[in-house]
Amino acid sequence: MPDLIKLDIVDLVLAVALMAIAIGLSAWEKLGLELNLALATCRTILQLIVLGYVLDFILAVDNVWAVVGILTIILTITAIVARNRISQKIPLVLPLVWVAIFASTSLTLLYTNFLIIQPDRWYEPRYLIPLGGILLANAMNAAAVAGERLVSSINQFPTEIETHLSLGATPQQAVSLYRKDAIKAAFVPTLNQMMLIGMVIIPTFTSGQLLAGVSALEAVSYEILIIFMVAVVNLLTTIFVTKGLCRQFFNDAMQLVR
């Protein structure tokens, strides 16, 4: 197996030059993206350097609390980002999203860790951190899309919901159609990815493993595992989030709260 070609400081400077080209193209076409591209470039470099040092530290200390700590921080950040996209006006959205993402990710990681990968230690950082990070990022996007779609639909069609309630429907029945649409909207990108994966693009995780010198078949086997994990996490997250959000729109008298 050939050794991984390491990038030195000159290589990284040339990599940054790619973004300089992008900024130049934006200026040439008068797109007005120069400041955003420059800011995104600086943030990318800073955040990834910090991440590198943090992961080096966690792998060096090899402690369960360090692993749990970094995943908890990532979980909290993803929950805040998802909450901000859904709504900051609805009460208890942040804890709802946090618990939904935590539950779906934890259940999937436990299943994978104990039944499939079966590492010597359940908290093995080299498995738990990358897999957890991938699942949390996908759960965040799914929660945000489903939550935003559901809140928008309920706010857009309150009269229809109240009509269903007046005819004897329960709150869950009155918003059932909007909840299903929200879940489907959030899950469609995952389905599309599963339909096209390996045909149109080489997935990021597989590309990373190939660059690291892992055999193609081994890399693909892990990609199969990851895409199925992501599918379960996204579906569980959207189910939990939409179910919890629906309860926030009704009072104890089963009336719609606007």
GROMACS .gro file of C-alpha atoms in nm:
model
  258
    1MET     CA    1   0.000   0.000   0.000
    2PRO     CA    2   0.164   0.333  -0.103
    3ASP     CA    3   0.217   0.596   0.163
    4LEU     CA    4  -0.013   0.897   0.165
    5ILE     CA    5   0.143   1.197  -0.009
    6LYS     CA    6   0.171   1.464   0.258
    7LEU     CA    7   0.099   1.829   0.181
    8ASP     CA    8   0.354   2.083   0.299
    9ILE     CA    9   0.308   2.456   0.355
   10VAL     CA   10   0.376   2.534  -0.012
   11ASP     CA   11   0.104   2.290  -0.118
   12LEU     CA   12  -0.143   2.453   0.121
   13VAL     CA   13  -0.056   2.800  -0.010
   14LEU     CA   14  -0.126   2.675  -0.362
   15ALA     CA   15  -0.457   2.535  -0.233
   16VAL     CA   16  -0.549   2.876  -0.093
   17ALA     CA   17  -0.463   3.018  -0.435
   18LEU     CA   18  -0.762   2.825  -0.570
   19MET     CA   19  -0.986   3.047  -0.359
   20ALA     CA   20  -0.799   3.352  -0.484
   21ILE     CA   21  -0.893   3.239  -0.835
   22ALA     CA   22  -1.257   3.201  -0.724
   23ILE     CA   23  -1.252   3.553  -0.577
   24GLY     CA   24  -1.099   3.686  -0.898
   25LEU     CA   25  -1.367   3.517  -1.107
   26SER     CA   26  -1.637   3.667  -0.886
   27ALA     CA   27  -1.488   4.013  -0.931
   28TRP     CA   28  -1.451   3.961  -1.306
   29GLU     CA   29  -1.816   3.862  -1.340
   30LYS     CA   30  -1.926   4.130  -1.088
   31LEU     CA   31  -2.109   3.872  -0.875
   32GLY     CA   32  -2.044   4.052  -0.548
   33LEU     CA   33  -1.929   3.732  -0.374
   34GLU     CA   34  -1.572   3.845  -0.306
   35LEU     CA   35  -1.621   3.931   0.062
   36ASN     CA   36  -1.822   3.616   0.131
   37LEU     CA   37  -1.563   3.399  -0.042
   38ALA     CA   38  -1.278   3.562   0.149
   39LEU     CA   39  -1.460   3.523   0.480
   40ALA     CA   40  -1.553   3.161   0.402
   41THR     CA   41  -1.191   3.087   0.311
   42CYS     CA   42  -1.058   3.230   0.638
   43ARG     CA   43  -1.320   3.050   0.843
   44THR     CA   44  -1.254   2.720   0.667
   45ILE     CA   45  -0.881   2.742   0.734
   46LEU     CA   46  -0.923   2.849   1.097
   47GLN     CA   47  -1.195   2.599   1.181
   48LEU     CA   48  -1.018   2.303   1.022
   49ILE     CA   49  -0.686   2.388   1.189
   50VAL     CA   50  -0.861   2.405   1.526
   51LEU     CA   51  -1.040   2.077   1.448
   52GLY     CA   52  -0.708   1.915   1.360
   53TYR     CA   53  -0.553   2.012   1.693
   54VAL     CA   54  -0.864   1.905   1.885
   55LEU     CA   55  -0.878   1.564   1.716
   56ASP     CA   56  -0.504   1.514   1.766
   57PHE     CA   57  -0.555   1.585   2.137
   58ILE     CA   58  -0.854   1.352   2.168
   59LEU     CA   59  -0.676   1.069   1.988
   60ALA     CA   60  -0.370   1.123   2.207
   61VAL     CA   61  -0.554   1.119   2.542
   62ASP     CA   62  -0.774   0.830   2.423
   63ASN     CA   63  -1.036   0.899   2.689
   64VAL     CA   64  -1.406   0.820   2.676
   65TRP     CA   65  -1.504   1.159   2.821
   66ALA     CA   66  -1.304   1.342   2.556
   67VAL     CA   67  -1.488   1.151   2.283
   68VAL     CA   68  -1.827   1.211   2.444
   69GLY     CA   69  -1.738   1.575   2.500
   70ILE     CA   70  -1.650   1.655   2.139
   71LEU     CA   71  -1.960   1.475   2.009
   72THR     CA   72  -2.177   1.665   2.260
   73ILE     CA   73  -2.033   1.996   2.141
   74ILE     CA   74  -2.100   1.902   1.777
   75LEU     CA   75  -2.452   1.789   1.870
   76THR     CA   76  -2.528   2.118   2.044
   77ILE     CA   77  -2.400   2.324   1.751
   78THR     CA   78  -2.604   2.124   1.501
   79ALA     CA   79  -2.916   2.159   1.717
   80ILE     CA   80  -2.870   2.538   1.738
   81VAL     CA   81  -2.822   2.567   1.361
   82ALA     CA   82  -3.132   2.354   1.294
   83ARG     CA   83  -3.336   2.555   1.548
   84ASN     CA   84  -3.237   2.881   1.383
   85ARG     CA   85  -3.360   2.755   1.046
   86ILE     CA   86  -3.688   2.621   1.186
   87SER     CA   87  -3.800   2.907   1.412
   88GLN     CA   88  -3.677   3.102   1.712
   89LYS     CA   89  -4.028   3.210   1.808
   90ILE     CA   90  -4.172   2.869   1.894
   91PRO     CA   91  -4.092   2.770   2.254
   92LEU     CA   92  -3.874   2.467   2.335
   93VAL     CA   93  -3.761   2.412   1.976
   94LEU     CA   94  -3.393   2.394   2.073
   95PRO     CA   95  -3.431   2.118   2.337
   96LEU     CA   96  -3.674   1.937   2.106
   97VAL     CA   97  -3.427   1.934   1.816
   98TRP     CA   98  -3.135   1.851   2.048
   99VAL     CA   99  -3.314   1.547   2.191
  100ALA     CA  100  -3.438   1.434   1.848
  101ILE     CA  101  -3.091   1.446   1.692
  102PHE     CA  102  -2.933   1.288   2.000
  103ALA     CA  103  -3.184   1.002   2.009
  104SER     CA  104  -3.167   0.918   1.638
  105THR     CA  105  -2.787   0.942   1.622
  106SER     CA  106  -2.730   0.749   1.945
  107LEU     CA  107  -2.959   0.463   1.847
  108THR     CA  108  -2.795   0.427   1.506
  109LEU     CA  109  -2.441   0.450   1.645
  110LEU     CA  110  -2.514   0.192   1.914
  111TYR     CA  111  -2.659  -0.049   1.658
  112THR     CA  112  -2.361  -0.001   1.426
  113ASN     CA  113  -2.099  -0.011   1.699
  114PHE     CA  114  -2.217  -0.323   1.879
  115LEU     CA  115  -2.358  -0.528   1.591
  116ILE     CA  116  -2.153  -0.434   1.285
  117ILE     CA  117  -1.814  -0.275   1.355
  118GLN     CA  118  -1.766  -0.426   1.702
  119PRO     CA  119  -1.444  -0.241   1.801
  120ASP     CA  120  -1.243  -0.351   2.105
  121ARG     CA  121  -1.378  -0.048   2.294
  122TRP     CA  122  -1.722   0.099   2.229
  123TYR     CA  123  -1.583   0.453   2.241
  124GLU     CA  124  -1.299   0.394   1.993
  125PRO     CA  125  -1.230   0.753   1.873
  126ARG     CA  126  -1.123   0.661   1.518
  127TYR     CA  127  -1.469   0.513   1.456
  128LEU     CA  128  -1.704   0.700   1.686
  129ILE     CA  129  -1.595   1.056   1.606
  130PRO     CA  130  -1.604   1.046   1.223
  131LEU     CA  131  -1.921   0.837   1.209
  132GLY     CA  132  -2.089   1.051   1.473
  133GLY     CA  133  -1.988   1.369   1.294
  134ILE     CA  134  -2.128   1.248   0.962
  135LEU     CA  135  -2.458   1.144   1.121
  136LEU     CA  136  -2.496   1.467   1.320
  137ALA     CA  137  -2.439   1.683   1.013
  138ASN     CA  138  -2.697   1.492   0.812
  139ALA     CA  139  -2.946   1.488   1.101
  140MET     CA  140  -2.908   1.865   1.132
  141ASN     CA  141  -3.001   1.919   0.767
  142ALA     CA  142  -3.293   1.677   0.785
  143ALA     CA  143  -3.429   1.837   1.103
  144ALA     CA  144  -3.397   2.186   0.958
  145VAL     CA  145  -3.573   2.102   0.631
  146ALA     CA  146  -3.854   1.901   0.794
  147GLY     CA  147  -3.908   2.150   1.074
  148GLU     CA  148  -3.903   2.453   0.846
  149ARG     CA  149  -4.144   2.288   0.601
  150LEU     CA  150  -4.387   2.186   0.876
  151VAL     CA  151  -4.390   2.525   1.049
  152SER     CA  152  -4.439   2.701   0.717
  153SER     CA  153  -4.729   2.472   0.620
  154ILE     CA  154  -4.909   2.510   0.953
  155ASN     CA  155  -4.872   2.889   0.944
  156GLN     CA  156  -4.993   2.896   0.584
  157PHE     CA  157  -5.305   2.681   0.628
  158PRO     CA  158  -5.445   2.749   0.978
  159THR     CA  159  -5.803   2.766   0.851
  160GLU     CA  160  -5.786   2.416   0.705
  161ILE     CA  161  -5.641   2.279   1.028
  162GLU     CA  162  -5.909   2.448   1.238
  163THR     CA  163  -6.176   2.309   1.006
  164HIS     CA  164  -6.048   1.956   1.066
  165LEU     CA  165  -6.047   2.021   1.441
  166SER     CA  166  -6.405   2.150   1.432
  167LEU     CA  167  -6.512   1.831   1.254
  168GLY     CA  168  -6.374   1.619   1.537
  169ALA     CA  169  -6.022   1.547   1.422
  170THR     CA  170  -5.745   1.525   1.679
  171PRO     CA  171  -5.450   1.767   1.649
  172GLN     CA  172  -5.235   1.481   1.515
  173GLN     CA  173  -5.496   1.400   1.247
  174ALA     CA  174  -5.542   1.767   1.155
  175VAL     CA  175  -5.174   1.817   1.072
  176SER     CA  176  -5.099   1.463   0.956
  177LEU     CA  177  -5.078   1.556   0.587
  178TYR     CA  178  -4.845   1.850   0.650
  179ARG     CA  179  -4.626   1.637   0.877
  180LYS     CA  180  -4.593   1.364   0.615
  181ASP     CA  181  -4.508   1.620   0.346
  182ALA     CA  182  -4.240   1.770   0.572
  183ILE     CA  183  -4.083   1.431   0.639
  184LYS     CA  184  -4.084   1.343   0.269
  185ALA     CA  185  -3.933   1.679   0.174
  186ALA     CA  186  -3.647   1.627   0.418
  187PHE     CA  187  -3.589   1.267   0.312
  188VAL     CA  188  -3.594   1.315  -0.067
  189PRO     CA  189  -3.228   1.431  -0.085
  190THR     CA  190  -3.123   1.115   0.099
  191LEU     CA  191  -3.321   0.897  -0.141
  192ASN     CA  192  -3.174   1.081  -0.440
  193GLN     CA  193  -2.825   1.030  -0.303
  194MET     CA  194  -2.888   0.659  -0.255
  195MET     CA  195  -3.023   0.627  -0.609
  196LEU     CA  196  -2.721   0.795  -0.768
  197ILE     CA  197  -2.436   0.711  -0.531
  198GLY     CA  198  -2.146   0.545  -0.710
  199MET     CA  199  -2.293   0.624  -1.053
  200VAL     CA  200  -2.254   1.000  -1.082
  201ILE     CA  201  -2.001   1.085  -0.812
  202ILE     CA  202  -1.754   0.912  -0.583
  203PRO     CA  203  -1.875   0.984  -0.227
  204THR     CA  204  -1.659   1.205  -0.005
  205PHE     CA  205  -1.593   0.934   0.254
  206THR     CA  206  -1.484   0.686  -0.012
  207SER     CA  207  -1.261   0.948  -0.176
  208GLY     CA  208  -1.096   1.019   0.160
  209GLN     CA  209  -1.026   0.652   0.222
  210LEU     CA  210  -0.886   0.606  -0.128
  211LEU     CA  211  -0.651   0.900  -0.071
  212ALA     CA  212  -0.545   0.735   0.256
  213GLY     CA  213  -0.450   0.419   0.068
  214VAL     CA  214  -0.746   0.199   0.164
  215SER     CA  215  -0.850  -0.055  -0.100
  216ALA     CA  216  -1.146   0.046  -0.315
  217LEU     CA  217  -1.368  -0.244  -0.204
  218GLU     CA  218  -1.302  -0.175   0.163
  219ALA     CA  219  -1.374   0.193   0.112
  220VAL     CA  220  -1.699   0.113  -0.066
  221SER     CA  221  -1.808  -0.128   0.208
  222TYR     CA  222  -1.781   0.150   0.464
  223GLU     CA  223  -1.967   0.387   0.232
  224ILE     CA  224  -2.254   0.137   0.213
  225LEU     CA  225  -2.266   0.126   0.591
  226ILE     CA  226  -2.258   0.505   0.622
  227ILE     CA  227  -2.529   0.578   0.366
  228PHE     CA  228  -2.763   0.331   0.535
  229MET     CA  229  -2.683   0.484   0.876
  230VAL     CA  230  -2.757   0.830   0.736
  231ALA     CA  231  -3.089   0.711   0.592
  232VAL     CA  232  -3.205   0.574   0.929
  233VAL     CA  233  -3.083   0.879   1.122
  234ASN     CA  234  -3.250   1.124   0.886
  235LEU     CA  235  -3.580   0.939   0.894
  236LEU     CA  236  -3.578   0.904   1.274
  237THR     CA  237  -3.480   1.267   1.322
  238THR     CA  238  -3.756   1.401   1.098
  239ILE     CA  239  -4.014   1.178   1.267
  240PHE     CA  240  -3.908   1.294   1.615
  241VAL     CA  241  -3.880   1.663   1.522
  242THR     CA  242  -4.210   1.687   1.336
  243LYS     CA  243  -4.396   1.498   1.608
  244GLY     CA  244  -4.258   1.729   1.876
  245LEU     CA  245  -4.325   2.043   1.672
  246CYS     CA  246  -4.687   1.948   1.614
  247ARG     CA  247  -4.744   1.942   1.989
  248GLN     CA  248  -4.608   2.297   2.018
  249PHE     CA  249  -4.887   2.432   1.796
  250PHE     CA  250  -5.176   2.313   2.014
  251ASN     CA  251  -5.283   2.400   2.369
  252ASP     CA  252  -5.433   2.168   2.628
  253ALA     CA  253  -5.781   2.233   2.482
  254MET     CA  254  -5.656   2.095   2.148
  255GLN     CA  255  -5.686   2.438   1.985
  256LEU     CA  256  -5.441   2.570   1.729
  257VAL     CA  257  -5.206   2.828   1.877
  258ARG     CA  258  -5.103   3.091   1.623
   0.00000   0.00000   0.00000
